[in-house]
Amino acid sequence: MKIGVIEKDYGICINNPKHFLAFSDFTVSDGIDIVENVNVVKARADFKSTAKKAEVFNQSQGSYIAQATESLDYFENTYGDLTIFTFMANDVVVEEFTNNLKVANSPKGFLDARINLSNIVYIDKVLSPKVLLKIFKTVTNIKAKTLAHMALPIHIQNILNDDDFLAVLCNVPESDGESLDINNAQYDEIDFEEIKIQIEEAIEISIEDAFRKLDLTFGILDYLVAEGILIGDLIEAGLELVDDAEVYDDLKQKMEVQILKSLTDINVITLIVAAMRTEHDLAGDHIREISIDDSNHLYADEVLGLAVSNQIAGTKATLNFRRYYEAKPGIIYGLPPFLDDVFAGLIAGCVSKIFEE
C-alpha cells in the first residue's frame, strides 16, 4: 500500500487514508492504536504541546499519534514490504584537533548533549497486535545489540538514545463497516522468523546510515577522553622524570608534538585500543579463565607497553619504559593495569624520541 509523507517546517506526517494499526511509545499514544496519521512534530516533550502541534498538522481531523522532537532530520529506507524511517537528533560534531587528528565535541558539553536515533517501521501487511508487539521488541533489541557491538566511547554511549522513540505500523484488516474487532480480525499469514531477520538487517543498516549521514566517527582521541586521559596529563607525566628545569618549557612543547604524532601511528593506536578492550573485559570479569585479582602471573600488559615504546623510538625506548613503568608518574599512577603500561610505553617512547633528535 502506498503511504504518504507530508513535510512541513513544524513536523512530518506519515499518512495512510485506510489507516495504520500502530504500536508505539510516542508522546501522544495509547500503545496500540488505529490511526490515519503518524506525526513527528517540533514541540516540547509533553502531551498538551505535542497534541496541539499535531492537531494543527492534521487538518483532515484524522485520528493520529504524535511524537515531540527537536529535530526533523530523517531518511527513509525501503525493502519490499518493509519501510524504515530513521529520525536523527544530534548535538555532537567532529572537529579538527591537529592536521591528522580529530575529536568529537559538543557545544552543549557531554552532560547535556544527546544523540538520538529513532525509528518508524512500516510493514505493508495486515498483522495482528501480537505480531506488531513482537516486531516492536525485535527492533528495540536489535538497536541495543547493534549499538553495543559498536563499542563506542563511554561518554558517547552515555548520551546515545536517551530520548529516542519507536513506532511499528502495519495495515488494518478490512471490515464490513462495523467497528473493527482487532482481536478476531483476519490477518495475513506470515513467517515471523523471516520478517524478523529482514527487520534486524534493515535496522542495522539504518544505524550505520545514520552515523554516516551525521558524519559521526570516533578515533583514538575520543577513546582517550572516554578514559579520562588528556594530552596535557600525558605531557606532564612524561616530563615528571626530567630533572633539567632549564629545558622544561622547550621539552614540554616537543613532548606535545611527539605525543600527537605518535597517536597517528596505526600500530600505536592498535596497541592502545587492544589494551583498552582487554582492560574492559578483565575489569568486567568477561573472560572466565582470567581473574583481575590474579595479577602476579599477568605480564601481557607489560608486553603491550614495551611494544608501544619500541614502535615509537626503538630499543632505547624499551629501556626507558622500565623507568616510567616503575615510577608511574602523574596520571599513569591512577590508571588500571593495562592502560598504565601502554601509556607508560607511550610517554617513554616520546621522551626517548625527543632526546634522540
CSV table of C-alpha atoms in Angstrom, one decimal:
chain,number,residue,atom,x,y,z
A,1,MET,CA,0.0,0.0,0.0
A,2,LYS,CA,1.3,3.4,-0.9
A,3,ILE,CA,1.7,5.7,2.1
A,4,GLY,CA,2.1,9.4,2.0
A,5,VAL,CA,4.7,11.6,3.7
A,6,ILE,CA,3.8,15.2,4.3
A,7,GLU,CA,6.7,17.5,5.3
A,8,LYS,CA,6.2,20.9,7.0
A,9,ASP,CA,8.6,23.2,8.8
A,10,TYR,CA,6.9,22.2,12.1
A,11,GLY,CA,6.6,18.5,11.5
A,12,ILE,CA,6.3,15.4,9.4
A,13,CYS,CA,3.2,13.4,8.9
A,14,ILE,CA,3.1,9.8,7.6
A,15,ASN,CA,-0.4,9.3,6.2
A,16,ASN,CA,-2.5,6.3,5.4
A,17,PRO,CA,-6.1,7.1,4.4
A,18,LYS,CA,-7.0,3.4,5.0
A,19,HIS,CA,-5.4,3.7,8.5
A,20,PHE,CA,-2.5,2.1,10.2
A,21,LEU,CA,-2.5,-0.4,13.1
A,22,ALA,CA,0.2,1.2,15.3
A,23,PHE,CA,2.2,0.2,18.4
A,24,SER,CA,4.4,3.0,19.7
A,25,ASP,CA,6.0,4.7,22.7
A,26,PHE,CA,5.0,8.1,21.3
A,27,THR,CA,4.3,11.2,23.4
A,28,VAL,CA,0.7,11.1,22.3
A,29,SER,CA,-0.3,7.4,22.0
A,30,ASP,CA,-2.3,4.7,23.7
A,31,GLY,CA,0.1,1.9,22.9
A,32,ILE,CA,-2.0,0.0,20.3
A,33,ASP,CA,-3.9,2.5,18.0
A,34,ILE,CA,-5.8,2.6,14.8
A,35,VAL,CA,-4.7,5.9,13.2
A,36,GLU,CA,-4.6,7.7,9.9
A,37,ASN,CA,-1.7,9.9,10.7
A,38,VAL,CA,1.7,9.3,12.4
A,39,ASN,CA,3.2,12.7,13.3
A,40,VAL,CA,6.6,13.7,14.4
A,41,VAL,CA,6.4,17.4,15.4
A,42,LYS,CA,8.7,20.1,16.8
A,43,ALA,CA,7.2,20.6,20.2
A,44,ARG,CA,8.0,20.3,23.9
A,45,ALA,CA,8.0,16.7,25.1
A,46,ASP,CA,4.7,16.9,27.0
A,47,PHE,CA,1.3,15.7,26.0
A,48,LYS,CA,-0.5,19.0,25.6
A,49,SER,CA,2.0,20.8,23.5
A,50,THR,CA,2.6,17.8,21.3
A,51,ALA,CA,-1.1,17.2,20.8
A,52,LYS,CA,-1.7,20.8,20.0
A,53,LYS,CA,1.0,20.8,17.3
A,54,ALA,CA,-0.3,17.5,15.9
A,55,GLU,CA,-3.9,18.9,15.7
A,56,VAL,CA,-2.6,21.8,13.6
A,57,PHE,CA,-0.8,19.4,11.4
A,58,ASN,CA,-3.9,17.1,10.9
A,59,GLN,CA,-6.2,19.4,9.0
A,60,SER,CA,-8.2,16.4,7.9
A,61,GLN,CA,-9.1,15.7,11.5
A,62,GLY,CA,-8.0,12.1,11.1
A,63,SER,CA,-7.0,10.1,14.1
A,64,TYR,CA,-3.3,10.3,14.9
A,65,ILE,CA,-0.4,9.6,17.2
A,66,ALA,CA,2.3,12.2,17.7
A,67,GLN,CA,5.9,12.4,18.9
A,68,ALA,CA,7.7,15.5,20.1
A,69,THR,CA,11.2,16.0,18.8
A,70,GLU,CA,13.9,18.7,18.5
A,71,SER,CA,15.0,17.6,15.0
A,72,LEU,CA,13.1,16.7,11.9
A,73,ASP,CA,16.2,15.3,10.1
A,74,TYR,CA,15.3,11.9,8.8
A,75,PHE,CA,15.8,9.4,5.9
A,76,GLU,CA,13.8,6.5,4.5
A,77,ASN,CA,15.0,3.0,3.5
A,78,THR,CA,12.6,0.6,1.7
A,79,TYR,CA,13.0,-3.1,1.2
A,80,GLY,CA,9.9,-4.6,-0.5
A,81,ASP,CA,7.1,-4.6,2.1
A,82,LEU,CA,9.3,-3.0,4.8
A,83,THR,CA,10.0,0.7,5.1
A,84,ILE,CA,12.2,2.2,7.9
A,85,PHE,CA,12.1,5.9,8.7
A,86,THR,CA,15.1,6.9,10.8
A,87,PHE,CA,15.0,10.2,12.6
A,88,MET,CA,18.2,11.8,13.8
A,89,ALA,CA,18.8,14.3,16.6
A,90,ASN,CA,22.4,15.0,17.2
A,91,ASP,CA,24.4,17.5,19.3
A,92,VAL,CA,27.9,16.1,18.6
A,93,VAL,CA,30.3,17.3,15.8
A,94,VAL,CA,33.7,16.0,14.8
A,95,GLU,CA,36.3,18.8,14.9
A,96,GLU,CA,39.9,19.1,13.7
A,97,PHE,CA,42.3,18.8,16.6
A,98,THR,CA,45.5,18.7,14.5
A,99,ASN,CA,46.1,18.3,10.8
A,100,ASN,CA,46.0,14.5,11.3
A,101,LEU,CA,43.7,14.0,14.4
A,102,LYS,CA,40.1,14.8,15.0
A,103,VAL,CA,37.9,14.7,18.2
A,104,ALA,CA,34.2,14.5,18.7
A,105,ASN,CA,32.9,17.5,20.6
A,106,SER,CA,29.6,19.3,21.5
A,107,PRO,CA,28.8,22.9,22.1
A,108,LYS,CA,26.4,21.7,24.8
A,109,GLY,CA,29.0,19.7,26.7
A,110,PHE,CA,28.7,16.0,27.2
A,111,LEU,CA,26.5,16.3,30.2
A,112,ASP,CA,23.7,17.9,28.2
A,113,ALA,CA,24.4,16.7,24.6
A,114,ARG,CA,22.3,13.9,23.1
A,115,ILE,CA,22.4,11.6,20.1
A,116,ASN,CA,19.0,10.1,19.4
A,117,LEU,CA,18.4,7.7,16.6
A,118,SER,CA,14.7,6.9,16.4
A,119,ASN,CA,12.6,4.7,14.0
A,120,ILE,CA,9.2,4.4,12.5
A,121,VAL,CA,8.8,0.9,11.0
A,122,TYR,CA,6.1,0.2,8.4
A,123,ILE,CA,5.3,-3.3,7.2
A,124,ASP,CA,2.9,-3.4,4.2
A,125,LYS,CA,0.9,-6.3,5.6
A,126,VAL,CA,-2.1,-6.9,7.8
A,127,LEU,CA,-0.6,-8.1,11.1
A,128,SER,CA,-2.1,-8.9,14.4
A,129,PRO,CA,-1.4,-6.7,17.5
A,130,LYS,CA,0.6,-9.7,18.9
A,131,VAL,CA,2.9,-9.8,15.9
A,132,LEU,CA,3.2,-6.0,16.0
A,133,LEU,CA,4.3,-6.2,19.6
A,134,LYS,CA,6.9,-8.9,18.8
A,135,ILE,CA,8.2,-6.7,16.0
A,136,PHE,CA,8.4,-3.7,18.4
A,137,LYS,CA,10.5,-5.8,20.8
A,138,THR,CA,12.7,-7.1,17.9
A,139,VAL,CA,13.5,-3.5,16.8
A,140,THR,CA,14.3,-2.5,20.4
A,141,ASN,CA,16.6,-5.4,20.9
A,142,ILE,CA,18.5,-5.2,17.7
A,143,LYS,CA,19.1,-1.5,18.1
A,144,ALA,CA,20.6,-2.1,21.6
A,145,LYS,CA,22.7,-5.0,20.3
A,146,THR,CA,24.0,-3.1,17.3
A,147,LEU,CA,25.0,0.0,19.3
A,148,ALA,CA,26.6,-2.2,22.0
A,149,HIS,CA,28.6,-4.1,19.3
A,150,MET,CA,29.9,-0.8,18.0
A,151,ALA,CA,31.7,-0.3,21.4
A,152,LEU,CA,31.6,3.5,21.2
A,153,PRO,CA,33.5,5.7,23.7
A,154,ILE,CA,31.7,5.6,27.0
A,155,HIS,CA,30.9,9.3,27.1
A,156,ILE,CA,29.2,8.8,23.7
A,157,GLN,CA,27.3,5.7,24.9
A,158,ASN,CA,26.1,7.8,27.9
A,159,ILE,CA,24.3,10.3,25.6
A,160,LEU,CA,23.1,7.9,23.0
A,161,ASN,CA,19.3,7.2,22.6
A,162,ASP,CA,18.5,8.7,25.9
A,163,ASP,CA,15.3,10.1,24.4
A,164,ASP,CA,14.7,8.1,21.2
A,165,PHE,CA,11.2,6.9,20.0
A,166,LEU,CA,9.8,4.0,18.1
A,167,ALA,CA,6.6,3.2,16.3
A,168,VAL,CA,5.7,0.0,14.4
A,169,LEU,CA,3.0,0.3,11.8
A,170,CYS,CA,1.1,-2.1,9.6
A,171,ASN,CA,-2.2,-2.2,7.6
A,172,VAL,CA,-5.6,-2.5,9.2
A,173,PRO,CA,-7.8,-5.5,8.4
A,174,GLU,CA,-10.8,-4.8,6.2
A,175,SER,CA,-14.1,-4.5,8.0
A,176,ASP,CA,-17.8,-4.7,6.9
A,177,GLY,CA,-18.4,-1.2,8.0
A,178,GLU,CA,-19.0,-2.0,11.6
A,179,SER,CA,-16.5,-1.3,14.3
A,180,LEU,CA,-13.3,-3.3,13.9
A,181,ASP,CA,-12.6,-6.1,16.4
A,182,ILE,CA,-8.8,-6.3,16.1
A,183,ASN,CA,-8.7,-9.4,18.3
A,184,ASN,CA,-10.8,-11.5,16.0
A,185,ALA,CA,-10.0,-10.0,12.6
A,186,GLN,CA,-8.4,-11.8,9.6
A,187,TYR,CA,-4.6,-11.3,9.4
A,188,ASP,CA,-2.0,-12.2,6.8
A,189,GLU,CA,-0.2,-15.5,7.3
A,190,ILE,CA,3.5,-14.7,7.8
A,191,ASP,CA,6.8,-16.4,8.5
A,192,PHE,CA,7.7,-14.3,11.6
A,193,GLU,CA,11.4,-15.5,11.6
A,194,GLU,CA,11.8,-14.4,8.1
A,195,ILE,CA,10.3,-11.0,8.8
A,196,LYS,CA,12.4,-10.8,12.0
A,197,ILE,CA,15.7,-11.4,10.1
A,198,GLN,CA,14.7,-8.8,7.5
A,199,ILE,CA,13.9,-6.2,10.1
A,200,GLU,CA,17.1,-6.8,12.1
A,201,GLU,CA,19.2,-6.4,8.9
A,202,ALA,CA,17.3,-3.2,8.0
A,203,ILE,CA,17.7,-1.7,11.4
A,204,GLU,CA,21.4,-2.4,11.5
A,205,ILE,CA,21.7,-0.7,8.1
A,206,SER,CA,19.7,2.3,9.3
A,207,ILE,CA,22.0,2.8,12.3
A,208,GLU,CA,25.1,2.6,10.0
A,209,ASP,CA,23.5,5.0,7.6
A,210,ALA,CA,22.6,7.4,10.4
A,211,PHE,CA,26.2,7.6,11.7
A,212,ARG,CA,27.4,8.1,8.1
A,213,LYS,CA,24.8,10.8,7.3
A,214,LEU,CA,25.6,12.6,10.6
A,215,ASP,CA,29.3,12.3,9.7
A,216,LEU,CA,29.9,10.8,13.2
A,217,THR,CA,33.1,8.8,13.5
A,218,PHE,CA,35.3,8.2,16.6
A,219,GLY,CA,39.0,8.0,16.8
A,220,ILE,CA,41.8,7.5,19.3
A,221,LEU,CA,41.4,10.9,21.0
A,222,ASP,CA,37.7,10.1,21.7
A,223,TYR,CA,38.7,6.9,23.4
A,224,LEU,CA,41.3,8.7,25.4
A,225,VAL,CA,38.6,11.2,26.5
A,226,ALA,CA,36.4,8.3,27.5
A,227,GLU,CA,39.1,7.0,29.8
A,228,GLY,CA,39.7,10.5,31.3
A,229,ILE,CA,43.1,10.8,29.7
A,230,LEU,CA,44.0,14.3,28.4
A,231,ILE,CA,47.0,15.1,26.3
A,232,GLY,CA,48.2,17.6,28.9
A,233,ASP,CA,48.2,14.9,31.5
A,234,LEU,CA,50.4,12.7,29.4
A,235,ILE,CA,52.8,15.6,28.8
A,236,GLU,CA,53.1,16.3,32.5
A,237,ALA,CA,53.6,12.6,33.3
A,238,GLY,CA,56.3,12.4,30.6
A,239,LEU,CA,58.3,15.4,31.9
A,240,GLU,CA,58.0,14.4,35.6
A,241,LEU,CA,61.1,12.4,35.4
A,242,VAL,CA,63.1,15.1,33.6
A,243,ASP,CA,65.3,16.9,36.1
A,244,ASP,CA,66.7,19.8,34.0
A,245,ALA,CA,64.4,22.8,34.7
A,246,GLU,CA,66.1,25.0,32.1
A,247,VAL,CA,64.9,22.9,29.2
A,248,TYR,CA,61.5,22.1,30.7
A,249,ASP,CA,59.4,24.5,28.6
A,250,ASP,CA,61.1,23.5,25.4
A,251,LEU,CA,60.7,19.9,26.1
A,252,LYS,CA,57.0,20.4,27.0
A,253,GLN,CA,56.3,21.8,23.5
A,254,LYS,CA,58.3,19.0,21.9
A,255,MET,CA,56.6,16.4,24.0
A,256,GLU,CA,53.1,17.6,22.9
A,257,VAL,CA,54.2,17.4,19.2
A,258,GLN,CA,55.6,13.9,19.6
A,259,ILE,CA,52.6,12.5,21.6
A,260,LEU,CA,50.2,13.8,18.9
A,261,LYS,CA,52.5,12.4,16.2
A,262,SER,CA,52.6,9.0,17.9
A,263,LEU,CA,48.9,8.9,18.2
A,264,THR,CA,48.6,8.9,14.4
A,265,ASP,CA,50.7,5.8,14.1
A,266,ILE,CA,48.4,2.9,13.2
A,267,ASN,CA,50.5,0.4,15.3
A,268,VAL,CA,50.5,2.6,18.4
A,269,ILE,CA,46.7,3.1,18.1
A,270,THR,CA,46.1,-0.6,17.7
A,271,LEU,CA,48.2,-1.4,20.8
A,272,ILE,CA,46.4,1.2,22.9
A,273,VAL,CA,42.9,0.1,21.7
A,274,ALA,CA,43.9,-3.6,22.4
A,275,ALA,CA,44.8,-2.5,26.0
A,276,MET,CA,41.6,-0.6,26.4
A,277,ARG,CA,39.4,-3.5,25.1
A,278,THR,CA,41.3,-6.0,27.3
A,279,GLU,CA,41.0,-3.8,30.4
A,280,HIS,CA,37.3,-3.5,30.0
A,281,ASP,CA,36.8,-7.3,29.5
A,282,LEU,CA,39.0,-8.2,32.5
A,283,ALA,CA,37.5,-5.5,34.8
A,284,GLY,CA,34.0,-6.8,33.9
A,285,ASP,CA,35.0,-10.4,34.5
A,286,HIS,CA,34.1,-11.3,30.9
A,287,ILE,CA,36.8,-13.9,30.4
A,288,ARG,CA,36.2,-16.9,32.6
A,289,GLU,CA,39.8,-18.1,32.7
A,290,ILE,CA,41.2,-14.8,33.9
A,291,SER,CA,40.8,-13.1,37.3
A,292,ILE,CA,41.9,-9.5,37.6
A,293,ASP,CA,43.0,-10.3,41.1
A,294,ASP,CA,45.5,-12.9,39.9
A,295,SER,CA,47.9,-10.3,38.5
A,296,ASN,CA,51.1,-11.9,39.7
A,297,HIS,CA,51.2,-14.1,36.6
A,298,LEU,CA,50.0,-11.5,34.2
A,299,TYR,CA,52.6,-9.7,32.2
A,300,ALA,CA,50.8,-9.2,28.9
A,301,ASP,CA,50.2,-5.6,29.9
A,302,GLU,CA,54.0,-5.0,30.1
A,303,VAL,CA,54.4,-6.7,26.7
A,304,LEU,CA,51.9,-4.1,25.2
A,305,GLY,CA,53.7,-1.2,26.9
A,306,LEU,CA,57.1,-2.4,25.6
A,307,ALA,CA,55.6,-2.8,22.1
A,308,VAL,CA,54.3,0.8,22.2
A,309,SER,CA,57.6,2.3,23.4
A,310,ASN,CA,59.5,0.2,20.8
A,311,GLN,CA,57.2,1.3,18.0
A,312,ILE,CA,57.9,5.0,18.8
A,313,ALA,CA,61.6,5.0,19.5
A,314,GLY,CA,63.1,1.5,19.2
A,315,THR,CA,65.3,-0.3,21.7
A,316,LYS,CA,66.3,2.8,23.7
A,317,ALA,CA,62.7,3.5,24.5
A,318,THR,CA,62.1,-0.1,25.8
A,319,LEU,CA,64.9,0.5,28.3
A,320,ASN,CA,63.3,3.9,29.2
A,321,PHE,CA,59.9,2.2,29.6
A,322,ARG,CA,61.1,0.4,32.8
A,323,ARG,CA,61.7,3.8,34.5
A,324,TYR,CA,58.2,5.1,33.7
A,325,TYR,CA,56.6,1.7,34.4
A,326,GLU,CA,58.1,1.6,37.9
A,327,ALA,CA,57.7,5.3,38.8
A,328,LYS,CA,54.2,5.6,37.3
A,329,PRO,CA,54.4,9.5,37.2
A,330,GLY,CA,51.3,11.7,37.1
A,331,ILE,CA,48.2,10.3,35.6
A,332,ILE,CA,49.9,6.9,34.9
A,333,TYR,CA,49.7,6.1,38.6
A,334,GLY,CA,45.9,6.3,38.6
A,335,LEU,CA,45.3,4.2,35.5
A,336,PRO,CA,44.3,0.5,35.6
A,337,PRO,CA,46.9,-2.2,34.8
A,338,PHE,CA,46.8,-2.4,31.0
A,339,LEU,CA,46.3,1.3,30.5
A,340,ASP,CA,49.1,2.4,32.8
A,341,ASP,CA,51.5,0.1,30.9
A,342,VAL,CA,50.6,1.2,27.4
A,343,PHE,CA,50.7,4.9,28.4
A,344,ALA,CA,53.9,4.4,30.3
A,345,GLY,CA,55.2,3.0,27.0
A,346,LEU,CA,53.8,5.9,25.0
A,347,ILE,CA,55.5,8.6,27.1
A,348,ALA,CA,58.7,6.6,27.4
A,349,GLY,CA,58.8,6.3,23.7
A,350,CYS,CA,58.0,10.0,23.2
A,351,VAL,CA,60.7,11.2,25.7
A,352,SER,CA,63.2,8.8,24.1
A,353,LYS,CA,62.4,10.1,20.6
A,354,ILE,CA,62.8,13.8,21.7
A,355,PHE,CA,66.3,13.2,23.2
A,356,GLU,CA,67.3,11.1,20.2
A,357,GLU,CA,66.7,14.1,17.9
